[in-house]
Coordinates of C-alpha atoms in Angstrom, one line a residue:
M1 CA 0.0 0.0 0.0
V2 CA 1.2 3.5 -0.8
V3 CA -0.3 6.6 0.8
V4 CA 0.5 9.8 -0.9
L5 CA -0.5 13.3 0.2
D6 CA 0.6 16.4 -1.7
T7 CA -0.5 19.4 0.3
G8 CA 0.5 21.7 -2.6
L9 CA -2.7 20.6 -4.3
L10 CA -4.9 21.8 -1.4
P11 CA -6.1 25.3 -0.4
M12 CA -3.4 27.1 1.6
G13 CA -5.6 27.1 4.8
D14 CA -6.0 23.3 4.7
R15 CA -2.4 22.2 4.1
I16 CA -1.0 22.1 7.7
D17 CA -4.1 20.3 9.1
A18 CA -4.0 17.7 6.3
A19 CA -0.3 17.0 6.9
Q20 CA -0.8 16.8 10.7
D21 CA -3.6 14.3 10.3
L22 CA -1.5 12.1 8.1
L23 CA 1.4 12.1 10.5
A24 CA -1.0 11.4 13.4
D25 CA -2.4 8.4 11.6
T26 CA 1.0 6.9 10.6
E27 CA 3.6 8.0 13.1
I28 CA 4.2 8.0 16.8
P29 CA 3.1 11.1 18.9
S30 CA 5.2 14.1 18.2
I31 CA 5.1 17.9 17.7
N32 CA 5.4 18.4 13.9
R33 CA 6.5 21.8 12.7
L34 CA 5.8 22.6 9.0
G35 CA 7.7 25.6 7.7
T36 CA 7.6 27.9 4.8
V37 CA 10.3 28.9 2.3
A38 CA 10.0 32.3 0.5
G39 CA 6.2 32.3 1.1
Q40 CA 5.8 28.7 -0.1
L41 CA 4.2 26.0 2.1
W42 CA 3.9 22.5 0.6
H43 CA 4.8 19.0 1.6
R44 CA 4.6 15.7 -0.2
F45 CA 4.2 12.6 1.9
T46 CA 4.7 9.0 0.8
V47 CA 4.2 6.1 3.1
W48 CA 5.1 2.5 2.1
D49 CA 3.9 -0.5 4.0
L50 CA 6.7 -3.1 3.9
G51 CA 4.9 -5.7 6.0
D52 CA 3.9 -6.3 9.6
G53 CA 5.9 -4.0 11.9
V54 CA 7.8 -2.1 9.2
H55 CA 7.0 0.9 7.1
A56 CA 8.8 3.7 5.3
T57 CA 7.8 7.4 5.2
Q58 CA 9.2 10.0 2.8
V59 CA 8.7 13.7 3.3
I60 CA 9.8 16.4 0.8
G61 CA 8.8 20.0 1.2
T62 CA 9.4 23.4 2.7
G63 CA 10.8 22.9 6.1
L64 CA 10.0 20.2 8.7
G65 CA 10.5 19.7 12.4
V66 CA 9.7 16.6 14.5
L67 CA 10.0 16.9 18.3
R68 CA 9.5 14.1 20.8
G69 CA 10.0 15.6 24.3
A70 CA 9.0 14.5 27.7
K71 CA 5.3 15.2 27.2
Q72 CA 5.1 13.2 24.0
L73 CA 7.0 10.3 25.6
R74 CA 4.4 10.3 28.4
V75 CA 1.6 10.1 25.9
A76 CA 3.2 7.1 24.2
A77 CA 6.7 5.7 23.9
P78 CA 6.2 2.8 21.6
E79 CA 9.2 0.5 21.1
R80 CA 10.1 1.6 17.6
V81 CA 13.4 2.3 15.8
G82 CA 13.7 4.8 12.9
I83 CA 16.5 4.9 10.4
G84 CA 16.4 7.8 8.0
V85 CA 18.4 9.1 5.1
Q86 CA 18.6 12.8 4.2
L87 CA 17.6 13.0 0.5
T88 CA 17.9 16.7 -0.2
G89 CA 18.8 19.7 1.9
S90 CA 20.2 19.2 5.4
G91 CA 18.8 18.8 8.9
T92 CA 19.8 19.1 12.5
F93 CA 19.2 16.2 14.9
S94 CA 19.4 16.1 18.7
H95 CA 19.2 12.6 20.2
C96 CA 20.9 10.4 22.8
G97 CA 22.9 13.3 24.2
A98 CA 24.4 14.4 20.9
D99 CA 23.7 17.1 18.4
Q100 CA 24.3 16.2 14.7
V101 CA 24.1 17.9 11.3
I102 CA 22.6 15.5 8.8
D103 CA 23.7 16.3 5.3
V104 CA 22.5 14.8 2.0
G105 CA 23.2 11.1 1.9
E106 CA 23.7 10.8 5.7
L107 CA 21.8 8.6 8.1
S108 CA 20.2 9.2 11.4
L109 CA 19.0 6.6 13.9
T110 CA 16.2 7.2 16.4
D111 CA 15.1 5.2 19.4
G112 CA 11.4 5.9 19.8
T113 CA 11.6 5.5 23.6
S114 CA 13.9 8.5 23.9
A115 CA 13.5 12.2 23.4
S116 CA 14.6 13.5 20.0
D117 CA 14.4 16.7 17.9
Y118 CA 14.8 16.9 14.1
S119 CA 14.5 20.0 12.0
S120 CA 15.3 21.1 8.5
T121 CA 15.0 24.5 6.9
G122 CA 14.7 25.3 3.2
I123 CA 13.3 22.8 0.7
G124 CA 14.5 19.4 1.7
G125 CA 13.5 15.8 1.9
T126 CA 14.0 12.7 4.1
K127 CA 13.1 9.1 4.0
V128 CA 12.7 7.1 7.2
V129 CA 12.1 3.4 7.8
I130 CA 10.3 2.6 11.0
F131 CA 10.7 -0.8 12.7
D132 CA 8.9 -2.2 15.7
Y133 CA 11.7 -3.3 18.1
N134 CA 10.5 -6.9 18.0
Q135 CA 11.4 -6.9 14.2
L136 CA 15.0 -6.1 14.9
A137 CA 15.2 -8.1 18.2
L138 CA 17.7 -5.8 19.7
P139 CA 17.9 -4.2 23.2
V140 CA 17.2 -0.5 23.5
E141 CA 20.8 0.0 24.9
T142 CA 22.3 -1.2 21.6
V143 CA 20.2 1.1 19.5
R144 CA 21.0 4.1 21.7
S145 CA 24.7 3.3 21.6
A146 CA 24.7 3.0 17.8
A147 CA 22.8 6.3 17.3
T148 CA 25.9 8.5 17.5
R149 CA 28.3 6.0 15.9
L150 CA 26.6 5.0 12.6
K151 CA 29.5 6.0 10.4
S152 CA 31.8 3.6 12.1
S153 CA 29.8 0.7 10.6
P154 CA 31.2 -1.0 7.5
L155 CA 27.6 -1.2 6.3
Y156 CA 26.9 2.6 6.4
G157 CA 27.1 3.2 2.6
L158 CA 25.2 0.1 1.7
V159 CA 22.3 0.8 4.1
T160 CA 22.2 4.4 2.9
A161 CA 21.8 3.4 -0.7
H162 CA 19.3 0.7 0.2
I163 CA 17.0 3.1 2.1
A164 CA 17.3 5.8 -0.5
A165 CA 16.2 3.4 -3.2
L166 CA 13.2 2.0 -1.3
G167 CA 10.0 2.6 -3.1
E168 CA 11.6 4.2 -6.1
E169 CA 10.2 1.4 -8.3
G170 CA 6.7 1.8 -7.0
D171 CA 4.7 -0.2 -4.6
I172 CA 5.2 -4.0 -4.2
D173 CA 2.1 -6.1 -3.8
P174 CA 1.9 -8.4 -0.8
G175 CA 3.6 -11.6 -1.6
P176 CA 7.1 -13.2 -1.8
A177 CA 8.8 -10.1 -3.2
R178 CA 7.6 -7.8 -0.4
I179 CA 8.5 -10.4 2.2
M180 CA 12.0 -10.7 0.8
L181 CA 12.4 -6.9 0.7
K182 CA 11.3 -6.5 4.3
S183 CA 13.7 -9.3 5.4
A184 CA 16.6 -7.8 3.5
T185 CA 15.9 -4.3 4.9
T186 CA 15.6 -5.7 8.4
Q187 CA 18.8 -7.7 8.2
L188 CA 20.8 -4.8 6.9
V189 CA 19.6 -2.3 9.4
R190 CA 20.1 -4.8 12.3
A191 CA 23.7 -5.4 11.1
L192 CA 24.3 -1.7 10.8
I193 CA 23.2 -1.1 14.4
T194 CA 25.1 -4.0 15.9
T195 CA 28.3 -3.2 14.1
A196 CA 28.1 0.6 15.0
A197 CA 27.4 -0.3 18.6
A198 CA 30.2 -3.0 18.7
D199 CA 27.5 -5.4 20.0
P200 CA 28.6 -9.1 20.3
R201 CA 25.8 -9.9 17.9
Q202 CA 27.6 -8.1 15.1
H203 CA 29.6 -11.2 13.9
D204 CA 26.4 -13.2 13.4
D205 CA 24.7 -10.3 11.7
L206 CA 27.6 -9.7 9.3
H207 CA 27.5 -13.4 8.4
D208 CA 23.7 -13.2 7.8
T209 CA 24.1 -10.2 5.5
L210 CA 27.0 -11.5 3.5
Y211 CA 25.0 -12.5 0.5
L212 CA 23.3 -9.1 0.4
R213 CA 26.6 -7.3 0.7
I214 CA 28.2 -9.3 -2.1
A215 CA 25.1 -8.8 -4.4
A216 CA 25.3 -5.0 -3.8
Y217 CA 29.1 -5.0 -4.5
V218 CA 28.6 -6.9 -7.7
E219 CA 25.7 -4.8 -9.0
Q220 CA 27.8 -1.7 -8.5
R221 CA 30.6 -3.2 -10.7
L222 CA 28.8 -5.0 -13.4
R223 CA 30.3 -2.7 -16.0
D224 CA 33.8 -3.7 -15.0
P225 CA 35.1 -6.4 -17.4
G226 CA 37.7 -7.4 -14.8
L227 CA 35.1 -8.3 -12.2
N228 CA 35.9 -11.9 -11.1
P229 CA 35.4 -14.2 -8.1
D230 CA 38.9 -13.5 -6.8
Q231 CA 38.2 -9.8 -6.7
I232 CA 34.8 -10.2 -5.0
A233 CA 36.2 -12.6 -2.4
R234 CA 39.1 -10.3 -1.5
A235 CA 36.8 -7.4 -1.1
H236 CA 34.8 -9.3 1.5
N237 CA 37.8 -11.0 3.2
I238 CA 36.6 -14.5 2.4
S239 CA 37.9 -17.4 0.2
V240 CA 36.7 -18.0 -3.3
R241 CA 35.4 -21.4 -2.0
H242 CA 33.4 -19.6 0.7
L243 CA 32.0 -17.2 -1.9
Y244 CA 30.8 -20.1 -4.0
N245 CA 29.2 -21.7 -0.9
V246 CA 27.4 -18.5 -0.1
W247 CA 26.0 -18.4 -3.6
S248 CA 25.2 -22.1 -3.9
A249 CA 21.8 -21.8 -2.2
R250 CA 20.6 -19.3 -4.7
G251 CA 19.9 -21.8 -7.5
I252 CA 22.2 -20.1 -10.0
S253 CA 26.0 -19.8 -10.1
L254 CA 27.7 -16.5 -9.4
S255 CA 29.1 -16.3 -13.0
Q256 CA 25.7 -17.0 -14.5
W257 CA 24.1 -14.4 -12.3
I258 CA 26.7 -11.8 -13.3
I259 CA 26.1 -12.6 -17.0
H260 CA 22.4 -12.4 -16.6
A261 CA 22.5 -9.0 -14.8
R262 CA 24.8 -7.7 -17.5
L263 CA 22.5 -8.9 -20.3
E264 CA 19.6 -7.2 -18.6
G265 CA 21.4 -4.0 -18.5
A266 CA 22.5 -4.2 -22.2
H267 CA 19.0 -5.3 -23.2
A268 CA 17.5 -2.2 -21.6
D269 CA 20.1 0.1 -23.1
L270 CA 19.7 -1.2 -26.6
A271 CA 15.9 -0.5 -26.3
R272 CA 16.4 2.9 -24.8
L273 CA 19.3 4.2 -27.0
G274 CA 18.4 2.5 -30.3
R275 CA 21.0 3.0 -33.0
T276 CA 22.4 6.2 -31.4
V277 CA 25.1 4.0 -29.7
P278 CA 26.7 1.1 -31.6
I279 CA 26.0 -2.4 -30.3
T280 CA 29.7 -3.1 -29.6
V281 CA 29.9 0.0 -27.4
T282 CA 26.8 -1.1 -25.4
A283 CA 28.3 -4.6 -25.0
Q284 CA 31.6 -3.2 -23.8
R285 CA 29.8 -0.8 -21.3
W286 CA 28.3 -3.9 -19.7
G287 CA 31.5 -5.8 -19.4
F288 CA 31.4 -7.9 -22.6
T289 CA 34.8 -7.8 -24.2
S290 CA 33.9 -10.1 -27.1
P291 CA 31.1 -9.0 -29.4
A292 CA 30.6 -12.5 -30.6
H293 CA 30.3 -13.8 -27.1
F294 CA 27.8 -11.0 -26.3
A295 CA 25.7 -11.8 -29.4
R296 CA 25.6 -15.5 -28.6
R297 CA 24.6 -14.9 -25.0
F298 CA 22.0 -12.3 -26.0
R299 CA 20.3 -14.6 -28.5
A300 CA 20.3 -17.5 -26.0
A301 CA 18.6 -15.3 -23.4
Y302 CA 16.1 -13.4 -25.6
G303 CA 15.6 -15.4 -28.7
M304 CA 16.9 -12.8 -31.1
S305 CA 20.1 -11.0 -31.9
P306 CA 21.1 -7.6 -30.4
R307 CA 20.6 -6.1 -33.9
E308 CA 17.1 -7.6 -34.2
W309 CA 16.1 -6.3 -30.7
Q310 CA 17.5 -2.9 -31.6
Q311 CA 15.6 -2.7 -34.8
T312 CA 12.4 -3.9 -33.2
N313 CA 12.5 -1.0 -30.8
D314 CA 13.4 1.4 -33.6
R315 CA 10.2 0.5 -35.4
Q316 CA 8.1 0.9 -32.2
T317 CA 9.5 4.4 -31.5
P318 CA 7.5 7.3 -33.2

């Protein structure tokens, strides 16, 4: 389910009330401050349900403040954890005895049982994933300890990219795909927290997220023709044998998975770019050093040659 509210489409006098109502329905008790920029007042809210006990909220607009003080904690202090990424602009965040400036691409971690104060000025945006504590199965002390040390985790960049990308492909209907997305998100955030807090659980969490970390590493380097098992194993401080063992439960070999992902990228580019880019150039961009090998693999995967696929899309383009 996706809930979207764009207050810019409402009469000026109704915008703040509509935003406050949405936040009251989806988030924990807080004082929400909605600001203006150069006389503008608008906010666009998107809420994604990732499954029982996990949802994501994105807010983009003209200034936002979210305060949870002693009064709000007395009203309700649900056991929830929020992990947010600053999408645009910057914000200030006071929590767990520390004051932080959150710039674009940086994370913030919130324990819902503690006081916190976030604010951003100017036009900015943030995306926060909210977990019930029982989903992460971590003690409050671990989360509070990690809140000021997130950047010390080796998973910081991976989790940042993962949260920023959540929902960008649209809503996912209930079913296996959404279950897998919720599981992967929960595992990554749990591992981020335990490694930042130097919690003893971190070793098990790093092991549990190894496949996800390898997959992200490979996806970022699909265009590198030199990508190989030795390089991937070294980057994750494991043996090539261990790498193959990690992948063996996936039903496809690592090399076949890489080839398939490269073909998908080339397939999309040939359709998008048409004859403006030579086929050999597209193949090289996706890590295929041999045009003949690329053509053979492409035909086996899609039942036509790269040229035929390119021409098909040329005919369909006005």
